[in-house]
Protein backbone atom coordinates (compact mmCIF):
# COMPACT_ATOMS: atom_id res chain seq x y z
CA UNK A 1 0.00 0.00 0.00
CA UNK A 2 2.96 2.30 0.64
CA UNK A 3 4.01 2.69 -3.02
CA UNK A 4 0.39 3.39 -4.02
CA UNK A 5 0.10 6.16 -1.43
CA UNK A 6 3.37 7.69 -2.60
CA UNK A 7 2.21 7.64 -6.22
CA UNK A 8 -1.06 9.29 -5.29
CA UNK A 9 0.72 11.97 -3.28
CA UNK A 10 3.10 12.60 -6.18
CA UNK A 11 0.14 13.00 -8.57
CA UNK A 12 -1.40 15.65 -6.32
CA UNK A 13 1.27 18.19 -7.33
CA UNK A 14 0.69 18.21 -11.12
CA UNK A 15 -3.07 17.89 -10.63
CA UNK A 16 -3.14 20.91 -8.33
CA UNK A 17 -0.97 22.90 -10.73
CA UNK A 18 -3.34 21.98 -13.55
CA UNK A 19 -6.35 23.15 -11.55
CA UNK A 20 -4.70 26.46 -10.76
CA UNK A 21 -3.50 26.94 -14.36
CA UNK A 22 -6.95 26.35 -15.89
CA UNK A 23 -8.62 28.75 -13.49
CA UNK A 24 -5.85 31.32 -13.92
CA UNK A 25 -6.29 31.22 -17.70
CA UNK A 26 -10.06 31.56 -17.40
CA UNK A 27 -9.67 34.62 -15.17
CA UNK A 28 -7.65 36.34 -17.91
CA UNK A 29 -10.82 36.61 -20.02
CA UNK A 30 -13.15 37.79 -17.25
CA UNK A 31 -13.89 41.52 -17.49
CA UNK A 32 -13.89 43.81 -14.51
CA UNK A 33 -10.77 43.14 -12.46
CA UNK A 34 -9.63 44.83 -9.23
CA UNK A 35 -8.40 47.97 -10.98
CA UNK A 36 -11.79 48.45 -12.64
CA UNK A 37 -13.41 47.93 -9.23
CA UNK A 38 -11.33 50.74 -7.73
CA UNK A 39 -11.98 53.05 -10.67
CA UNK A 40 -15.72 52.41 -10.55
CA UNK A 41 -15.80 53.30 -6.86
CA UNK A 42 -13.79 56.48 -7.51
CA UNK A 43 -16.29 57.43 -10.21
CA UNK A 44 -19.07 56.92 -7.66
CA UNK A 45 -20.71 54.06 -9.56
CA UNK A 46 -20.55 51.51 -6.74
CA UNK A 47 -18.88 48.64 -8.56
CA UNK A 48 -17.43 47.67 -11.89
CA UNK A 49 -20.75 46.46 -13.31
CA UNK A 50 -22.03 50.01 -13.34
CA UNK A 51 -19.26 51.35 -15.59
CA UNK A 52 -17.53 48.48 -17.36
CA UNK A 53 -18.89 47.81 -20.82
CA UNK A 54 -16.39 45.44 -22.41
CA UNK A 55 -12.79 44.40 -22.87
CA UNK A 56 -10.56 42.07 -20.90
CA UNK A 57 -9.96 42.47 -17.20
CA UNK A 58 -6.67 43.71 -15.80
CA UNK A 59 -5.70 40.15 -14.90
CA UNK A 60 -5.53 39.33 -18.59
CA UNK A 61 -2.25 40.69 -19.79
CA UNK A 62 -0.69 42.68 -17.00
CA UNK A 63 -0.65 46.45 -17.51
CA UNK A 64 -3.29 48.11 -19.67
CA UNK A 65 -3.18 51.52 -21.26
CA UNK A 66 -4.93 53.95 -18.93
CA UNK A 67 -6.60 55.83 -21.73
CA UNK A 68 -7.98 52.92 -23.73
CA UNK A 69 -8.28 49.90 -21.43
CA UNK A 70 -10.35 51.24 -18.51
CA UNK A 71 -13.64 52.93 -19.26
CA UNK A 72 -13.80 54.18 -15.68
CA UNK A 73 -10.39 55.87 -16.03
CA UNK A 74 -11.50 58.82 -18.09
CA UNK A 75 -10.17 62.00 -16.51
CA UNK A 76 -7.87 60.15 -14.10
CA UNK A 77 -4.08 60.63 -14.33
CA UNK A 78 -2.28 57.77 -16.15
CA UNK A 79 0.28 57.70 -13.32
CA UNK A 80 -2.49 56.86 -10.89
CA UNK A 81 -3.62 53.93 -13.04
CA UNK A 82 -0.05 52.65 -13.35
CA UNK A 83 0.38 52.88 -9.59
CA UNK A 84 -2.79 50.83 -9.07
CA UNK A 85 -1.55 48.17 -11.50
CA UNK A 86 1.79 48.02 -9.74
CA UNK A 87 0.14 47.62 -6.32
CA UNK A 88 -1.97 44.74 -7.61
CA UNK A 89 0.99 43.22 -9.45
CA UNK A 90 -0.54 43.62 -12.92
CA UNK A 91 2.52 45.43 -14.26
CA UNK A 92 4.08 41.98 -14.83
CA UNK A 93 3.28 39.48 -17.59
CA UNK A 94 0.62 36.85 -16.83
CA UNK A 95 3.09 33.94 -16.96
CA UNK A 96 5.36 35.62 -14.42
CA UNK A 97 2.46 36.32 -12.07
CA UNK A 98 1.36 32.68 -12.30
CA UNK A 99 4.85 31.36 -11.49
CA UNK A 100 5.19 33.77 -8.57
CA UNK A 101 1.80 32.63 -7.31
CA UNK A 102 2.84 28.95 -7.42
CA UNK A 103 6.08 29.68 -5.55
CA UNK A 104 4.22 31.56 -2.83
CA UNK A 105 1.44 28.98 -2.59
CA UNK A 106 3.98 26.17 -2.21
CA UNK A 107 4.96 27.92 1.03
CA UNK A 108 1.28 28.49 1.89
CA UNK A 109 1.77 32.22 1.47
CA UNK A 110 -1.54 33.35 -0.06
CA UNK A 111 -1.01 37.06 0.28
CA UNK A 112 -3.52 39.64 1.45
CA UNK A 113 -7.03 40.39 0.31
CA UNK A 114 -7.21 43.34 -2.09
CA UNK A 115 -10.18 44.97 -0.39
CA UNK A 116 -10.24 43.70 3.22
CA UNK A 117 -6.69 44.50 4.43
CA UNK A 118 -6.36 41.06 5.98
CA UNK A 119 -4.36 38.01 4.97
CA UNK A 120 -6.19 35.27 3.09
CA UNK A 121 -5.25 32.71 5.75
CA UNK A 122 -6.70 34.84 8.56
CA UNK A 123 -9.79 35.53 6.48
CA UNK A 124 -10.42 31.82 5.87
CA UNK A 125 -9.83 31.06 9.56
CA UNK A 126 -12.40 33.71 10.44
CA UNK A 127 -15.07 32.18 8.18
CA UNK A 128 -14.16 28.53 8.76
CA UNK A 129 -16.25 27.83 11.90
CA UNK A 130 -19.52 28.43 10.05
CA UNK A 131 -18.64 26.15 7.14
CA UNK A 132 -17.25 23.43 9.42
CA UNK A 133 -20.42 23.55 11.51
CA UNK A 134 -22.67 23.19 8.47
CA UNK A 135 -20.53 20.57 6.74
CA UNK A 136 -19.71 18.38 9.74
CA UNK A 137 -23.11 18.28 11.41
CA UNK A 138 -25.01 17.95 8.13
CA UNK A 139 -22.87 14.97 7.11
CA UNK A 140 -23.09 13.27 10.52
CA UNK A 141 -26.85 13.67 10.77
CA UNK A 142 -27.33 12.45 7.21
CA UNK A 143 -25.36 9.29 8.00
CA UNK A 144 -26.94 8.70 11.41
CA UNK A 145 -30.45 8.90 9.94
CA UNK A 146 -29.93 7.46 6.47
CA UNK A 147 -28.03 4.27 7.34
CA UNK A 148 -30.56 2.83 9.83
CA UNK A 149 -33.46 3.97 7.64
CA UNK A 150 -31.90 2.52 4.50
CA UNK A 151 -31.26 -0.83 6.24
CA UNK A 152 -34.84 -0.94 7.51
CA UNK A 153 -36.19 -0.18 4.03
CA UNK A 154 -34.07 -2.96 2.54
CA UNK A 155 -35.30 -5.50 5.11
CA UNK A 156 -38.91 -4.37 4.62
CA UNK A 157 -38.62 -3.99 0.85
CA UNK A 158 -42.08 -3.74 -0.73
CA UNK A 159 -43.91 -3.27 2.59
CA UNK A 160 -46.12 -0.34 3.54
CA UNK A 161 -43.22 1.09 5.59
CA UNK A 162 -40.98 1.04 2.52
CA UNK A 163 -43.69 2.66 0.40
CA UNK A 164 -44.53 5.61 2.61
CA UNK A 165 -40.91 6.30 3.57
CA UNK A 166 -39.99 6.27 -0.14
CA UNK A 167 -42.70 8.85 -0.74
CA UNK A 168 -41.36 11.03 2.07
CA UNK A 169 -37.83 10.70 0.70
CA UNK A 170 -38.92 11.71 -2.80
CA UNK A 171 -40.68 14.78 -1.41
CA UNK A 172 -37.62 15.69 0.67
CA UNK A 173 -35.33 15.31 -2.34
CA UNK A 174 -37.63 17.43 -4.52
CA UNK A 175 -37.74 20.36 -2.08
CA UNK A 176 -34.93 22.87 -2.80
CA UNK A 177 -32.72 23.54 0.20
CA UNK A 178 -33.35 27.29 0.13
CA UNK A 179 -37.13 26.79 0.05
CA UNK A 180 -36.97 24.42 3.01
CA UNK A 181 -34.77 26.95 4.82
CA UNK A 182 -37.37 29.70 4.31
CA UNK A 183 -40.10 27.33 5.50
CA UNK A 184 -38.13 26.62 8.68
CA UNK A 185 -37.69 30.34 9.31
CA UNK A 186 -41.39 31.02 8.81
CA UNK A 187 -42.47 28.18 11.08
CA UNK A 188 -39.85 28.14 13.84
CA UNK A 189 -37.86 31.40 13.79
CA UNK A 190 -40.57 33.96 14.43
CA UNK A 191 -41.60 34.41 10.80
CA UNK A 192 -45.34 33.91 11.28
CA UNK A 193 -45.78 31.16 13.84
CA UNK A 194 -43.37 29.86 16.49
CA UNK A 195 -40.24 31.61 17.71
CA UNK A 196 -38.23 28.68 19.00
CA UNK A 197 -34.95 29.38 17.20
CA UNK A 198 -32.90 32.53 16.48
CA UNK A 199 -33.17 34.23 13.13
CA UNK A 200 -29.50 34.83 12.39
CA UNK A 201 -25.91 34.20 13.39
CA UNK A 202 -23.94 31.25 14.76
CA UNK A 203 -23.96 32.46 18.38
CA UNK A 204 -25.75 35.02 20.53
CA UNK A 205 -24.37 38.48 21.29
CA UNK A 206 -23.65 37.51 24.90
CA UNK A 207 -21.91 34.24 23.93
CA UNK A 208 -18.63 35.22 25.62
CA UNK A 209 -20.41 35.74 28.95
CA UNK A 210 -22.09 32.31 29.01
CA UNK A 211 -20.90 29.27 30.92
CA UNK A 212 -19.42 26.30 29.05
CA UNK A 213 -22.74 24.45 29.04
CA UNK A 214 -24.52 27.65 28.09
CA UNK A 215 -22.17 28.13 25.12
CA UNK A 216 -22.80 24.57 23.93
CA UNK A 217 -26.58 24.99 24.18
CA UNK A 218 -26.44 28.40 22.48
CA UNK A 219 -24.31 27.01 19.63
CA UNK A 220 -26.66 24.12 18.89
CA UNK A 221 -29.66 26.43 19.29
CA UNK A 222 -28.34 28.61 16.47
CA UNK A 223 -27.09 25.83 14.19
CA UNK A 224 -30.20 23.60 14.27
CA UNK A 225 -32.21 25.17 11.44
CA UNK A 226 -29.29 25.78 9.03
CA UNK A 227 -28.11 22.18 9.47
CA UNK A 228 -31.60 20.80 8.85
CA UNK A 229 -31.92 22.89 5.70
CA UNK A 230 -28.57 21.74 4.31
CA UNK A 231 -29.11 18.08 5.25
CA UNK A 232 -32.40 17.33 3.52
CA UNK A 233 -31.08 16.53 0.01
CA UNK A 234 -28.06 14.51 1.21
CA UNK A 235 -30.32 12.55 3.54
CA UNK A 236 -32.55 11.40 0.68
CA UNK A 237 -29.70 10.33 -1.60
CA UNK A 238 -27.82 8.48 1.12
CA UNK A 239 -30.90 6.58 2.30
CA UNK A 240 -31.63 5.18 -1.16
CA UNK A 241 -27.95 4.34 -1.67
CA UNK A 242 -27.90 2.37 1.58
CA UNK A 243 -31.11 0.53 0.73
CA UNK A 244 -29.94 -0.46 -2.75
CA UNK A 245 -26.55 -1.62 -1.43
CA UNK A 246 -28.20 -3.88 1.14
CA UNK A 247 -30.74 -5.25 -1.35
CA UNK A 248 -27.93 -6.18 -3.72
CA UNK A 249 -26.02 -8.03 -0.99
CA UNK A 250 -29.08 -9.75 0.49
CA UNK A 251 -29.75 -11.49 -2.83
CA UNK A 252 -26.26 -13.02 -3.05
CA UNK A 253 -25.48 -16.70 -2.51
CA UNK A 254 -23.45 -16.33 0.69
CA UNK A 255 -26.51 -14.86 2.46
CA UNK A 256 -28.63 -17.86 1.51
CA UNK A 257 -25.86 -20.18 2.70
CA UNK A 258 -25.60 -18.38 6.05
CA UNK A 259 -29.35 -18.64 6.57
CA UNK A 260 -29.27 -22.33 5.64
CA UNK A 261 -26.69 -22.92 8.39
CA UNK A 262 -29.22 -21.67 10.93
CA UNK A 263 -27.88 -18.17 11.59
CA UNK A 264 -30.46 -15.64 12.74
CA UNK A 265 -31.53 -12.89 10.37
CA UNK A 266 -29.94 -10.26 12.61
CA UNK A 267 -26.63 -12.18 12.67
CA UNK A 268 -26.66 -12.54 8.90
CA UNK A 269 -27.60 -8.91 8.37
CA UNK A 270 -25.07 -7.28 10.69
CA UNK A 271 -22.41 -10.00 10.77
CA UNK A 272 -22.11 -10.64 7.04
CA UNK A 273 -24.17 -8.27 4.88
CA UNK A 274 -23.39 -5.03 6.70
CA UNK A 275 -19.66 -4.98 6.01
CA UNK A 276 -20.04 -5.58 2.29
CA UNK A 277 -23.11 -3.38 1.79
CA UNK A 278 -21.67 -0.42 3.69
CA UNK A 279 -18.40 -0.41 1.77
CA UNK A 280 -19.47 2.21 -0.75
CA UNK A 281 -21.50 4.19 1.81
CA UNK A 282 -18.91 4.53 4.59
CA UNK A 283 -15.92 4.83 2.28
CA UNK A 284 -17.65 7.74 0.57
CA UNK A 285 -17.85 9.73 3.82
CA UNK A 286 -14.86 12.01 3.01
CA UNK A 287 -16.27 12.81 -0.42
CA UNK A 288 -19.73 13.54 1.02
CA UNK A 289 -18.24 15.81 3.66
CA UNK A 290 -16.18 17.72 1.11
CA UNK A 291 -19.21 18.20 -1.16
CA UNK A 292 -21.35 19.49 1.72
CA UNK A 293 -18.46 21.56 3.07
CA UNK A 294 -17.57 23.28 -0.22
CA UNK A 295 -20.81 23.46 -2.15
CA UNK A 296 -24.37 24.57 -1.70
CA UNK A 297 -23.78 26.68 1.41
CA UNK A 298 -24.06 30.16 -0.10
CA UNK A 299 -27.87 30.34 -0.09
CA UNK A 300 -28.17 28.72 3.34
CA UNK A 301 -25.60 31.12 4.78
CA UNK A 302 -27.40 34.09 3.23
CA UNK A 303 -30.85 33.06 4.47
CA UNK A 304 -29.66 32.48 8.03
CA UNK A 305 -27.22 35.43 8.02
CA UNK A 306 -24.16 33.23 8.53
CA UNK A 307 -20.79 34.60 7.48
CA UNK A 308 -19.03 31.51 6.11
CA UNK A 309 -16.85 30.41 3.21
CA UNK A 310 -19.80 30.31 0.81
CA UNK A 311 -20.46 34.02 1.12
CA UNK A 312 -16.73 34.73 1.19
CA UNK A 313 -16.24 32.99 -2.15
CA UNK A 314 -19.21 34.76 -3.72
CA UNK A 315 -18.12 38.21 -2.53
CA UNK A 316 -14.54 37.56 -3.66
CA UNK A 317 -15.76 36.56 -7.14
CA UNK A 318 -17.97 39.64 -7.45
CA UNK A 319 -15.24 42.04 -6.31
CA UNK A 320 -12.50 40.16 -8.26
CA UNK A 321 -10.50 39.67 -5.07
CA UNK A 322 -7.99 37.35 -6.74
CA UNK A 323 -5.85 36.48 -3.67
CA UNK A 324 -8.98 35.20 -1.90
CA UNK A 325 -10.26 33.38 -4.99
CA UNK A 326 -7.01 31.59 -5.82
CA UNK A 327 -5.91 31.09 -2.23
CA UNK A 328 -9.14 29.33 -1.26
CA UNK A 329 -9.15 27.41 -4.55
CA UNK A 330 -5.66 26.11 -3.83
CA UNK A 331 -6.48 25.06 -0.26
CA UNK A 332 -9.82 23.47 -1.16
CA UNK A 333 -8.34 21.73 -4.18
CA UNK A 334 -5.57 20.28 -2.01
CA UNK A 335 -8.07 19.14 0.61
CA UNK A 336 -10.28 17.57 -2.06
CA UNK A 337 -7.38 15.61 -3.56
CA UNK A 338 -6.25 14.42 -0.13
CA UNK A 339 -9.82 13.36 0.70
CA UNK A 340 -9.81 11.26 -2.47
CA UNK A 341 -6.79 9.41 -1.13
CA UNK A 342 -8.46 9.04 2.27
CA UNK A 343 -11.51 7.51 0.56
CA UNK A 344 -9.31 4.87 -1.07
CA UNK A 345 -7.67 4.10 2.27
CA UNK A 346 -11.09 3.72 3.88
CA UNK A 347 -12.06 1.20 1.18
CA UNK A 348 -9.04 -0.90 2.13
CA UNK A 349 -9.70 -0.48 5.84
CA UNK A 350 -13.32 -1.62 5.50
CA UNK A 351 -12.55 -4.45 3.07
CA UNK A 352 -8.90 -5.67 3.14
CA UNK A 353 -9.59 -7.74 0.01
CA UNK A 354 -9.33 -4.56 -2.05
CA UNK A 355 -5.76 -4.10 -3.29
CA UNK A 356 -4.89 -0.86 -5.04
CA UNK A 357 -1.31 -2.04 -5.55
CA UNK A 358 -2.38 -4.29 -8.42
CA UNK A 359 -4.40 -1.57 -10.07
CA UNK A 360 -2.80 0.45 -12.82
CA UNK A 361 -2.57 4.14 -12.11
XYZ file of C-alpha atoms in Angstrom:
361
model
C 0.000 0.000 0.000
C 2.961 2.303 0.643
C 4.011 2.693 -3.019
C 0.391 3.389 -4.021
C 0.098 6.161 -1.425
C 3.374 7.694 -2.597
C 2.207 7.639 -6.224
C -1.065 9.289 -5.294
C 0.718 11.967 -3.277
C 3.097 12.598 -6.181
C 0.138 13.001 -8.566
C -1.404 15.652 -6.324
C 1.269 18.189 -7.331
C 0.691 18.213 -11.122
C -3.068 17.886 -10.626
C -3.140 20.909 -8.330
C -0.968 22.902 -10.732
C -3.341 21.979 -13.555
C -6.353 23.146 -11.549
C -4.696 26.457 -10.759
C -3.499 26.940 -14.358
C -6.945 26.349 -15.887
C -8.622 28.751 -13.495
C -5.852 31.324 -13.918
C -6.287 31.222 -17.703
C -10.063 31.562 -17.401
C -9.665 34.617 -15.174
C -7.653 36.335 -17.910
C -10.816 36.610 -20.022
C -13.149 37.785 -17.253
C -13.893 41.524 -17.493
C -13.889 43.813 -14.514
C -10.766 43.139 -12.463
C -9.634 44.827 -9.229
C -8.398 47.969 -10.977
C -11.786 48.449 -12.642
C -13.412 47.934 -9.231
C -11.333 50.745 -7.733
C -11.983 53.054 -10.672
C -15.717 52.405 -10.549
C -15.798 53.297 -6.863
C -13.794 56.481 -7.508
C -16.295 57.430 -10.206
C -19.071 56.922 -7.655
C -20.706 54.056 -9.556
C -20.552 51.506 -6.738
C -18.884 48.635 -8.557
C -17.429 47.672 -11.886
C -20.746 46.459 -13.308
C -22.027 50.008 -13.343
C -19.257 51.347 -15.590
C -17.525 48.485 -17.357
C -18.888 47.808 -20.822
C -16.387 45.439 -22.412
C -12.791 44.397 -22.875
C -10.561 42.073 -20.904
C -9.961 42.468 -17.197
C -6.668 43.709 -15.803
C -5.699 40.154 -14.897
C -5.533 39.332 -18.590
C -2.248 40.686 -19.794
C -0.685 42.684 -17.002
C -0.653 46.447 -17.506
C -3.286 48.110 -19.673
C -3.184 51.522 -21.262
C -4.928 53.946 -18.931
C -6.599 55.831 -21.731
C -7.980 52.917 -23.730
C -8.283 49.902 -21.432
C -10.350 51.238 -18.513
C -13.640 52.935 -19.257
C -13.800 54.176 -15.679
C -10.386 55.866 -16.032
C -11.499 58.819 -18.093
C -10.169 61.997 -16.507
C -7.873 60.149 -14.103
C -4.080 60.627 -14.333
C -2.276 57.772 -16.153
C 0.282 57.702 -13.323
C -2.493 56.862 -10.886
C -3.623 53.930 -13.044
C -0.055 52.654 -13.352
C 0.382 52.878 -9.588
C -2.787 50.826 -9.070
C -1.548 48.173 -11.502
C 1.789 48.018 -9.735
C 0.145 47.616 -6.316
C -1.967 44.737 -7.608
C 0.994 43.219 -9.455
C -0.537 43.623 -12.916
C 2.521 45.432 -14.260
C 4.080 41.978 -14.829
C 3.282 39.479 -17.592
C 0.625 36.852 -16.827
C 3.087 33.943 -16.960
C 5.359 35.618 -14.425
C 2.460 36.319 -12.074
C 1.363 32.684 -12.304
C 4.847 31.363 -11.494
C 5.188 33.771 -8.572
C 1.800 32.627 -7.310
C 2.843 28.955 -7.425
C 6.081 29.677 -5.554
C 4.219 31.561 -2.835
C 1.437 28.983 -2.592
C 3.984 26.167 -2.212
C 4.963 27.923 1.025
C 1.282 28.488 1.893
C 1.765 32.218 1.470
C -1.538 33.349 -0.064
C -1.007 37.062 0.279
C -3.515 39.639 1.448
C -7.031 40.390 0.306
C -7.212 43.336 -2.087
C -10.183 44.968 -0.392
C -10.237 43.702 3.223
C -6.686 44.501 4.435
C -6.356 41.056 5.984
C -4.358 38.008 4.969
C -6.187 35.274 3.093
C -5.247 32.707 5.752
C -6.697 34.835 8.561
C -9.791 35.531 6.475
C -10.419 31.824 5.873
C -9.833 31.062 9.563
C -12.401 33.713 10.443
C -15.073 32.182 8.181
C -14.162 28.529 8.757
C -16.252 27.826 11.904
C -19.524 28.428 10.053
C -18.644 26.146 7.142
C -17.247 23.428 9.417
C -20.416 23.552 11.505
C -22.674 23.190 8.470
C -20.531 20.569 6.742
C -19.712 18.382 9.738
C -23.109 18.278 11.405
C -25.013 17.946 8.131
C -22.874 14.972 7.111
C -23.088 13.271 10.516
C -26.851 13.674 10.767
C -27.334 12.450 7.215
C -25.364 9.286 7.996
C -26.944 8.695 11.411
C -30.448 8.896 9.942
C -29.927 7.462 6.472
C -28.026 4.271 7.337
C -30.555 2.831 9.833
C -33.458 3.967 7.644
C -31.895 2.518 4.497
C -31.256 -0.833 6.237
C -34.838 -0.937 7.507
C -36.191 -0.181 4.034
C -34.065 -2.957 2.540
C -35.295 -5.501 5.108
C -38.914 -4.372 4.622
C -38.621 -3.991 0.851
C -42.079 -3.742 -0.726
C -43.908 -3.272 2.589
C -46.115 -0.340 3.543
C -43.224 1.086 5.590
C -40.978 1.035 2.525
C -43.688 2.658 0.399
C -44.531 5.609 2.606
C -40.910 6.298 3.566
C -39.993 6.274 -0.136
C -42.701 8.848 -0.744
C -41.363 11.026 2.066
C -37.828 10.703 0.703
C -38.921 11.709 -2.801
C -40.679 14.782 -1.414
C -37.618 15.686 0.669
C -35.333 15.314 -2.344
C -37.632 17.434 -4.523
C -37.736 20.356 -2.084
C -34.934 22.866 -2.803
C -32.718 23.541 0.198
C -33.352 27.294 0.132
C -37.134 26.791 0.054
C -36.970 24.421 3.009
C -34.770 26.954 4.823
C -37.368 29.696 4.313
C -40.098 27.328 5.503
C -38.130 26.615 8.685
C -37.688 30.340 9.306
C -41.387 31.018 8.814
C -42.475 28.175 11.084
C -39.854 28.138 13.840
C -37.858 31.403 13.792
C -40.573 33.960 14.431
C -41.597 34.412 10.800
C -45.341 33.910 11.285
C -45.780 31.164 13.844
C -43.370 29.863 16.493
C -40.239 31.612 17.713
C -38.232 28.676 18.995
C -34.950 29.381 17.196
C -32.898 32.531 16.484
C -33.175 34.232 13.133
C -29.497 34.829 12.390
C -25.908 34.197 13.394
C -23.944 31.252 14.758
C -23.956 32.464 18.377
C -25.751 35.019 20.534
C -24.371 38.481 21.286
C -23.654 37.514 24.896
C -21.915 34.245 23.927
C -18.630 35.222 25.625
C -20.406 35.735 28.954
C -22.092 32.313 29.008
C -20.903 29.271 30.923
C -19.422 26.305 29.049
C -22.740 24.447 29.043
C -24.516 27.654 28.090
C -22.172 28.130 25.123
C -22.801 24.569 23.925
C -26.578 24.986 24.185
C -26.440 28.404 22.479
C -24.313 27.013 19.634
C -26.663 24.118 18.891
C -29.657 26.425 19.289
C -28.341 28.609 16.469
C -27.093 25.832 14.190
C -30.199 23.601 14.269
C -32.213 25.173 11.445
C -29.286 25.781 9.030
C -28.109 22.177 9.472
C -31.604 20.796 8.854
C -31.923 22.893 5.703
C -28.567 21.743 4.307
C -29.112 18.075 5.251
C -32.396 17.334 3.515
C -31.081 16.530 0.008
C -28.061 14.511 1.210
C -30.322 12.547 3.540
C -32.554 11.400 0.679
C -29.701 10.332 -1.602
C -27.816 8.478 1.123
C -30.902 6.577 2.297
C -31.629 5.185 -1.160
C -27.952 4.344 -1.675
C -27.903 2.372 1.584
C -31.110 0.533 0.731
C -29.936 -0.460 -2.751
C -26.548 -1.619 -1.429
C -28.205 -3.881 1.139
C -30.735 -5.247 -1.347
C -27.930 -6.181 -3.720
C -26.020 -8.027 -0.992
C -29.079 -9.755 0.491
C -29.746 -11.490 -2.828
C -26.261 -13.020 -3.046
C -25.478 -16.702 -2.513
C -23.454 -16.328 0.686
C -26.507 -14.857 2.457
C -28.634 -17.863 1.509
C -25.856 -20.176 2.701
C -25.597 -18.379 6.053
C -29.351 -18.636 6.571
C -29.267 -22.334 5.643
C -26.694 -22.921 8.385
C -29.217 -21.671 10.932
C -27.883 -18.172 11.594
C -30.463 -15.644 12.739
C -31.525 -12.892 10.371
C -29.944 -10.257 12.612
C -26.633 -12.183 12.672
C -26.663 -12.545 8.896
C -27.603 -8.909 8.369
C -25.069 -7.279 10.688
C -22.410 -9.999 10.768
C -22.109 -10.638 7.039
C -24.168 -8.267 4.884
C -23.391 -5.026 6.704
C -19.660 -4.981 6.012
C -20.041 -5.581 2.285
C -23.106 -3.378 1.788
C -21.673 -0.416 3.686
C -18.402 -0.408 1.772
C -19.472 2.211 -0.747
C -21.495 4.193 1.808
C -18.912 4.529 4.585
C -15.916 4.833 2.278
C -17.646 7.738 0.571
C -17.854 9.728 3.816
C -14.865 12.006 3.008
C -16.274 12.809 -0.419
C -19.730 13.544 1.017
C -18.239 15.813 3.663
C -16.181 17.717 1.105
C -19.213 18.200 -1.159
C -21.348 19.492 1.721
C -18.464 21.565 3.068
C -17.572 23.275 -0.220
C -20.809 23.461 -2.155
C -24.370 24.566 -1.700
C -23.777 26.678 1.414
C -24.063 30.164 -0.096
C -27.868 30.339 -0.093
C -28.168 28.716 3.340
C -25.598 31.120 4.783
C -27.399 34.087 3.229
C -30.855 33.060 4.466
C -29.660 32.477 8.030
C -27.222 35.432 8.022
C -24.161 33.227 8.531
C -20.789 34.604 7.477
C -19.028 31.513 6.110
C -16.853 30.412 3.209
C -19.796 30.306 0.808
C -20.460 34.025 1.122
C -16.730 34.728 1.194
C -16.244 32.994 -2.154
C -19.213 34.763 -3.718
C -18.125 38.210 -2.533
C -14.539 37.560 -3.664
C -15.761 36.557 -7.135
C -17.966 39.641 -7.451
C -15.243 42.040 -6.307
C -12.499 40.159 -8.259
C -10.503 39.667 -5.066
C -7.991 37.345 -6.735
C -5.852 36.480 -3.672
C -8.979 35.198 -1.903
C -10.258 33.381 -4.989
C -7.011 31.592 -5.825
C -5.908 31.085 -2.227
C -9.139 29.329 -1.259
C -9.153 27.413 -4.549
C -5.656 26.106 -3.825
C -6.477 25.055 -0.260
C -9.818 23.470 -1.165
C -8.336 21.726 -4.184
C -5.567 20.284 -2.014
C -8.074 19.139 0.611
C -10.279 17.573 -2.057
C -7.377 15.615 -3.558
C -6.251 14.419 -0.130
C -9.822 13.359 0.698
C -9.814 11.262 -2.469
C -6.794 9.406 -1.127
C -8.465 9.036 2.272
C -11.506 7.513 0.556
C -9.306 4.869 -1.070
C -7.667 4.095 2.270
C -11.092 3.719 3.875
C -12.060 1.204 1.181
C -9.040 -0.898 2.134
C -9.696 -0.477 5.841
C -13.316 -1.623 5.498
C -12.553 -4.449 3.068
C -8.901 -5.671 3.136
C -9.594 -7.741 0.014
C -9.326 -4.558 -2.045
C -5.763 -4.100 -3.286
C -4.886 -0.860 -5.040
C -1.313 -2.037 -5.551
C -2.384 -4.294 -8.422
C -4.397 -1.571 -10.070
C -2.803 0.449 -12.820
C -2.568 4.139 -12.111
